[in-house]
PDB file of C-alpha atoms in Angstrom:
ATOM      1  CA  MET M  72     -81.306-118.088 -65.105  1.00 87.00           C
ATOM      2  CA  PHE M  73     -77.674-119.194 -64.953  1.00 87.00           C
ATOM      3  CA  ARG M  74     -76.081-119.519 -61.537  1.00 91.00           C
ATOM      4  CA  PHE M  75     -72.419-120.434 -61.213  1.00 91.00           C
ATOM      5  CA  GLY M  76     -72.013-122.812 -58.274  1.00 91.00           C
ATOM      6  CA  LEU M  77     -68.411-121.776 -57.610  1.00 92.00           C
ATOM      7  CA  GLU M  78     -69.059-118.020 -57.590  1.00 92.00           C
ATOM      8  CA  LYS M  79     -67.897-117.570 -53.999  1.00 94.00           C
ATOM      9  CA  ILE M  80     -64.681-119.427 -54.727  1.00 94.00           C
ATOM     10  CA  LEU M  81     -64.157-117.267 -57.815  1.00 93.00           C
ATOM     11  CA  ASP M  82     -64.716-114.128 -55.729  1.00 95.00           C
ATOM     12  CA  TYR M  83     -62.233-115.415 -53.157  1.00 95.00           C
ATOM     13  CA  ARG M  84     -59.643-116.097 -55.857  1.00 95.00           C
ATOM     14  CA  VAL M  85     -60.131-112.617 -57.282  1.00 96.00           C
ATOM     15  CA  GLN M  86     -59.589-111.239 -53.768  1.00 97.00           C
ATOM     16  CA  LEU M  87     -56.408-113.317 -53.360  1.00 96.00           C
ATOM     17  CA  GLU M  88     -55.126-112.084 -56.697  1.00 97.00           C
ATOM     18  CA  GLU M  89     -55.764-108.461 -55.748  1.00 97.00           C
ATOM     19  CA  GLN M  90     -53.991-108.990 -52.435  1.00 97.00           C
ATOM     20  CA  ALA M  91     -51.018-110.554 -54.243  1.00 97.00           C
ATOM     21  CA  LYS M  92     -50.909-107.563 -56.616  1.00 97.00           C
ATOM     22  CA  MET M  93     -50.833-105.187 -53.658  1.00 98.00           C
ATOM     23  CA  GLU M  94     -47.982-107.136 -52.082  1.00 97.00           C
ATOM     24  CA  LEU M  95     -46.128-107.022 -55.402  1.00 97.00           C
ATOM     25  CA  ALA M  96     -46.611-103.253 -55.523  1.00 98.00           C
ATOM     26  CA  LYS M  97     -45.164-102.940 -52.020  1.00 98.00           C
ATOM     27  CA  ALA M  98     -42.190-105.115 -52.972  1.00 97.00           C
ATOM     28  CA  LEU M  99     -41.622-102.996 -56.086  1.00 97.00           C
ATOM     29  CA  THR M 100     -41.688 -99.838 -53.964  1.00 98.00           C
ATOM     30  CA  VAL M 101     -39.053-101.290 -51.642  1.00 97.00           C
ATOM     31  CA  HIS M 102     -36.974-102.376 -54.644  1.00 98.00           C
ATOM     32  CA  VAL M 103     -37.093 -98.895 -56.188  1.00 98.00           C
ATOM     33  CA  ALA M 104     -36.125 -97.304 -52.871  1.00 97.00           C
ATOM     34  CA  ARG M 105     -33.160 -99.644 -52.510  1.00 97.00           C
ATOM     35  CA  GLU M 106     -32.108 -98.977 -56.103  1.00 97.00           C
ATOM     36  CA  LYS M 107     -32.108 -95.263 -55.320  1.00 97.00           C
ATOM     37  CA  ALA M 108     -30.019 -95.924 -52.215  1.00 96.00           C
ATOM     38  CA  VAL M 109     -27.433 -97.837 -54.245  1.00 96.00           C
ATOM     39  CA  THR M 110     -27.379 -95.108 -56.879  1.00 96.00           C
ATOM     40  CA  GLY M 111     -26.962 -92.462 -54.170  1.00 95.00           C
ATOM     41  CA  LEU M 112     -24.083 -94.365 -52.598  1.00 94.00           C
ATOM     42  CA  LYS M 113     -22.384 -94.744 -55.996  1.00 93.00           C
ATOM     43  CA  ALA M 114     -22.733 -91.005 -56.525  1.00 94.00           C
ATOM     44  CA  ALA M 115     -21.328 -90.302 -53.046  1.00 91.00           C
ATOM     45  CA  MET M 116     -18.406 -92.639 -53.743  1.00 90.00           C
ATOM     46  CA  ALA M 117     -17.667 -90.914 -57.055  1.00 91.00           C
ATOM     47  CA  LYS M 118     -17.930 -87.484 -55.404  1.00 90.00           C
ATOM     48  CA  HIS M 119     -15.628 -88.637 -52.610  1.00 84.00           C
ATOM     49  CA  MET M 120     -13.003 -89.871 -55.060  1.00 85.00           C
ATOM     50  CA  THR M 121     -13.215 -86.700 -57.149  1.00 88.00           C
ATOM     51  CA  ALA M 122     -12.848 -84.508 -54.058  1.00 83.00           C
ATOM     52  CA  LEU M 123      -9.840 -86.538 -52.899  1.00 79.00           C
ATOM     53  CA  GLU M 124      -8.119 -86.183 -56.246  1.00 81.00           C
ATOM     54  CA  ALA M 125      -8.848 -82.442 -56.398  1.00 84.00           C
ATOM     55  CA  LYS M 126      -7.379 -81.654 -52.991  1.00 81.00           C
ATOM     56  CA  LYS M 127      -3.801 -80.351 -53.262  1.00 82.00           C
ATOM     57  CA  ASP M 128      -2.258 -80.277 -49.817  1.00 83.00           C
ATOM     58  CA  LEU M 129      -3.193 -83.447 -47.954  1.00 80.00           C
ATOM     59  CA  THR M 130      -2.116 -84.182 -44.423  1.00 84.00           C
ATOM     60  CA  VAL M 131      -1.830 -87.616 -42.867  1.00 86.00           C
ATOM     61  CA  ALA M 132      -4.995 -86.917 -40.888  1.00 86.00           C
ATOM     62  CA  ASP M 133      -6.855 -85.959 -44.095  1.00 82.00           C
ATOM     63  CA  ILE M 134      -5.729 -89.164 -45.793  1.00 83.00           C
ATOM     64  CA  TRP M 135      -6.793 -91.212 -42.770  1.00 90.00           C
ATOM     65  CA  LEU M 136     -10.217 -89.504 -42.678  1.00 88.00           C
ATOM     66  CA  TRP M 137     -10.692 -89.893 -46.427  1.00 85.00           C
ATOM     67  CA  ARG M 138      -9.729 -93.554 -46.281  1.00 88.00           C
ATOM     68  CA  ALA M 139     -12.060 -94.247 -43.317  1.00 92.00           C
ATOM     69  CA  TYR M 140     -14.921 -92.465 -45.072  1.00 89.00           C
ATOM     70  CA  GLY M 141     -14.219 -94.407 -48.282  1.00 87.00           C
ATOM     71  CA  LYS M 142     -14.235 -97.718 -46.398  1.00 93.00           C
ATOM     72  CA  ARG M 143     -17.505 -96.796 -44.731  1.00 94.00           C
ATOM     73  CA  LEU M 144     -19.006 -95.930 -48.122  1.00 92.00           C
ATOM     74  CA  GLU M 145     -17.824 -99.294 -49.481  1.00 93.00           C
ATOM     75  CA  GLN M 146     -19.403-101.109 -46.523  1.00 96.00           C
ATOM     76  CA  ASP M 147     -22.649 -99.194 -46.970  1.00 95.00           C
ATOM     77  CA  MET M 148     -22.543 -99.982 -50.693  1.00 95.00           C
ATOM     78  CA  ALA M 149     -22.056-103.703 -50.033  1.00 96.00           C
ATOM     79  CA  THR M 150     -24.949-103.708 -47.565  1.00 96.00           C
ATOM     80  CA  ALA M 151     -27.157-101.759 -49.977  1.00 96.00           C
ATOM     81  CA  VAL M 152     -26.325-104.133 -52.850  1.00 97.00           C
ATOM     82  CA  VAL M 153     -27.268-107.147 -50.697  1.00 97.00           C
ATOM     83  CA  ALA M 154     -30.518-105.439 -49.695  1.00 97.00           C
ATOM     84  CA  LEU M 155     -31.218-104.607 -53.356  1.00 97.00           C
ATOM     85  CA  ARG M 156     -30.636-108.223 -54.360  1.00 97.00           C
ATOM     86  CA  GLN M 157     -33.012-109.393 -51.617  1.00 97.00           C
ATOM     87  CA  ALA M 158     -35.617-106.889 -52.776  1.00 97.00           C
ATOM     88  CA  ALA M 159     -35.259-108.136 -56.351  1.00 97.00           C
ATOM     89  CA  GLU M 160     -35.754-111.733 -55.163  1.00 98.00           C
ATOM     90  CA  GLU M 161     -38.830-110.676 -53.208  1.00 97.00           C
ATOM     91  CA  VAL M 162     -40.249-108.938 -56.299  1.00 98.00           C
ATOM     92  CA  SER M 163     -39.623-112.106 -58.281  1.00 98.00           C
ATOM     93  CA  ARG M 164     -41.413-114.237 -55.666  1.00 98.00           C
ATOM     94  CA  ARG M 165     -44.344-111.833 -55.535  1.00 97.00           C
ATOM     95  CA  ARG M 166     -44.629-111.859 -59.332  1.00 97.00           C
ATOM     96  CA  ALA M 167     -44.761-115.655 -59.293  1.00 98.00           C
ATOM     97  CA  VAL M 168     -47.544-115.540 -56.690  1.00 97.00           C
ATOM     98  CA  VAL M 169     -49.523-113.021 -58.765  1.00 97.00           C
ATOM     99  CA  LEU M 170     -49.094-115.193 -61.841  1.00 97.00           C
ATOM    100  CA  ALA M 171     -50.259-118.315 -59.976  1.00 97.00           C
ATOM    101  CA  ARG M 172     -53.281-116.530 -58.490  1.00 97.00           C
ATOM    102  CA  SER M 173     -54.158-115.067 -61.868  1.00 96.00           C
ATOM    103  CA  THR M 174     -54.003-118.516 -63.450  1.00 96.00           C
ATOM    104  CA  GLU M 175     -56.288-119.952 -60.756  1.00 95.00           C
ATOM    105  CA  ARG M 176     -58.798-117.145 -61.293  1.00 95.00           C
ATOM    106  CA  LYS M 177     -58.704-117.492 -65.071  1.00 96.00           C
ATOM    107  CA  LEU M 178     -59.360-121.228 -64.829  1.00 96.00           C
ATOM    108  CA  LEU M 179     -62.492-120.611 -62.789  1.00 95.00           C
ATOM    109  CA  GLU M 180     -63.621-117.822 -65.116  1.00 95.00           C
ATOM    110  CA  LYS M 181     -63.127-120.141 -68.084  1.00 96.00           C
ATOM    111  CA  LEU M 182     -65.185-122.826 -66.328  1.00 95.00           C
ATOM    112  CA  LYS M 183     -67.873-120.243 -65.584  1.00 94.00           C
ATOM    113  CA  ALA M 184     -67.964-119.141 -69.225  1.00 95.00           C
ATOM    114  CA  LYS M 185     -68.237-122.748 -70.440  1.00 95.00           C
ATOM    115  CA  GLN M 186     -71.025-123.498 -67.995  1.00 94.00           C
ATOM    116  CA  ALA M 187     -72.859-120.301 -68.965  1.00 94.00           C
ATOM    117  CA  ALA M 188     -72.584-121.186 -72.665  1.00 94.00           C
ATOM    118  CA  ARG M 189     -73.825-124.724 -72.004  1.00 94.00           C
ATOM    119  CA  HIS M 190     -76.694-123.337 -69.920  1.00 94.00           C
ATOM    120  CA  ALA M 191     -77.645-120.892 -72.679  1.00 93.00           C
ATOM    121  CA  ARG M 192     -77.513-123.678 -75.268  1.00 95.00           C
ATOM    122  CA  GLU M 193     -79.645-125.986 -73.108  1.00 93.00           C
ATOM    123  CA  GLU M 194     -82.083-123.160 -72.397  1.00 93.00           C
ATOM    124  CA  GLY M 195     -82.368-122.475 -76.128  1.00 92.00           C
ATOM    125  CA  LEU M 196     -83.013-126.152 -76.837  1.00 93.00           C
ATOM    126  CA  ARG M 197     -85.629-126.251 -74.062  1.00 93.00           C
ATOM    127  CA  GLU M 198     -87.411-123.217 -75.511  1.00 93.00           C
ATOM    128  CA  GLN M 199     -87.248-124.681 -79.000  1.00 93.00           C
ATOM    129  CA  LYS M 200     -88.713-127.945 -77.709  1.00 92.00           C
ATOM    130  CA  GLN M 201     -91.554-126.055 -75.984  1.00 91.00           C
ATOM    131  CA  ASN M 202     -92.264-124.067 -79.141  1.00 90.00           C
ATOM    132  CA  ASP M 203     -92.292-127.249 -81.204  1.00 88.00           C
ATOM    133  CA  GLU M 204     -94.649-128.932 -78.747  1.00 87.00           C
ATOM    134  CA  MET M 205     -96.985-125.917 -78.770  1.00 89.00           C
ATOM    135  CA  ALA M 206     -96.987-125.877 -82.560  1.00 86.00           C
ATOM    136  CA  VAL M 207     -97.847-129.586 -82.662  1.00 86.00           C
ATOM    137  CA  VAL M 208    -100.618-129.148 -80.095  1.00 84.00           C
ATOM    138  CA  ARG M 209    -102.063-126.172 -81.980  1.00 82.00           C
ATOM    139  CA  TYR M 210    -101.887-128.032 -85.260  1.00 80.00           C
ATOM    140  CA  ASP M 211    -103.467-131.156 -83.797  1.00 78.00           C
ATOM    141  CA  SER M 212    -106.273-129.233 -82.087  1.00 76.00           C
ATOM    142  CA  GLY M 213    -107.039-127.245 -85.248  1.00 66.00           C
ATOM    143  CA  HIS M 214    -106.772-130.273 -87.476  1.00 62.00           C
ATOM    144  CA  LEU M 215    -109.176-132.289 -85.327  1.00 61.00           C
ATOM    145  CA  ALA M 216    -111.754-129.475 -85.455  1.00 58.00           C
ATOM    146  CA  GLY M 217    -111.536-129.406 -89.259  1.00 59.00           C
ATOM    147  CA  GLU M 218    -109.703-126.101 -89.375  1.00 58.00           C
ATOM    148  CA  ASP M 219    -106.629-125.395 -91.401  1.00 56.00           C
ATOM    149  CA  ALA M 220    -104.102-124.396 -88.738  1.00 51.00           C
ATOM    150  CA  ARG M 221    -102.190-122.339 -91.267  1.00 56.00           C
ATOM    151  CA  PHE M 222    -105.111-120.047 -92.026  1.00 56.00           C
ATOM    152  CA  GLY M 223    -107.147-120.250 -88.834  1.00 56.00           C
ATOM    153  CA  GLU M 224    -110.311-121.190 -90.764  1.00 57.00           C
ATOM    154  CA  THR M 225    -112.184-124.306 -91.599  1.00 56.00           C
ATOM    155  CA  GLY M 226    -111.138-126.453 -94.537  1.00 52.00           C
ATOM    156  CA  PRO M 227    -111.277-125.358 -98.198  1.00 55.00           C
ATOM    157  CA  ALA M 228    -114.619-124.069 -99.350  1.00 51.00           C
TER     158      ALA M 228
END
C-alpha cells in the first residue's frame, strides 16, 4: 500500500492555500465596498453640480454653502480614491500569496503522484517476479516428478 511520507506537509499547504483564499475574498469584499463608495461620491458630486446649476436665485450664503459642500465632497472623494487604491494593492498582494501557496501545493501533489506511480510500477514488477518464480517452481516440481506441467499429468503415454 502506498503511503506518501509528506502527507502532513501537503495537508498543511492545502490549509495555507485555503486560508490565503479566504483572505483574498475578504480583500475583494473591501475593494468592492470601496469601489461603491467612490461611485456613490461621484454620483453625489454630479447631483450637487446639477442642483447648483438648476437653482435660479442664489444668495451669497447659498453659494458659500454649496462651495463648502463641494469641497467636502472633493476631500471625501480623494480619501475614498486613496482607500480604493490601497484596497486594490491589498487584493493584488493577496492574489500573489494565493498563487504562491497554490504552486507549493501543486508541487507536492505532483511529487505524490510521481511517487504513487513509481510505487505502483514497483509493486507490479514485484508481483510479476513472484508469479514468475511460482511458475518456475511449479514447472520444476512437476518436471522432476515426470509430469508435464502444462497438462498436469505424467509424460506422454
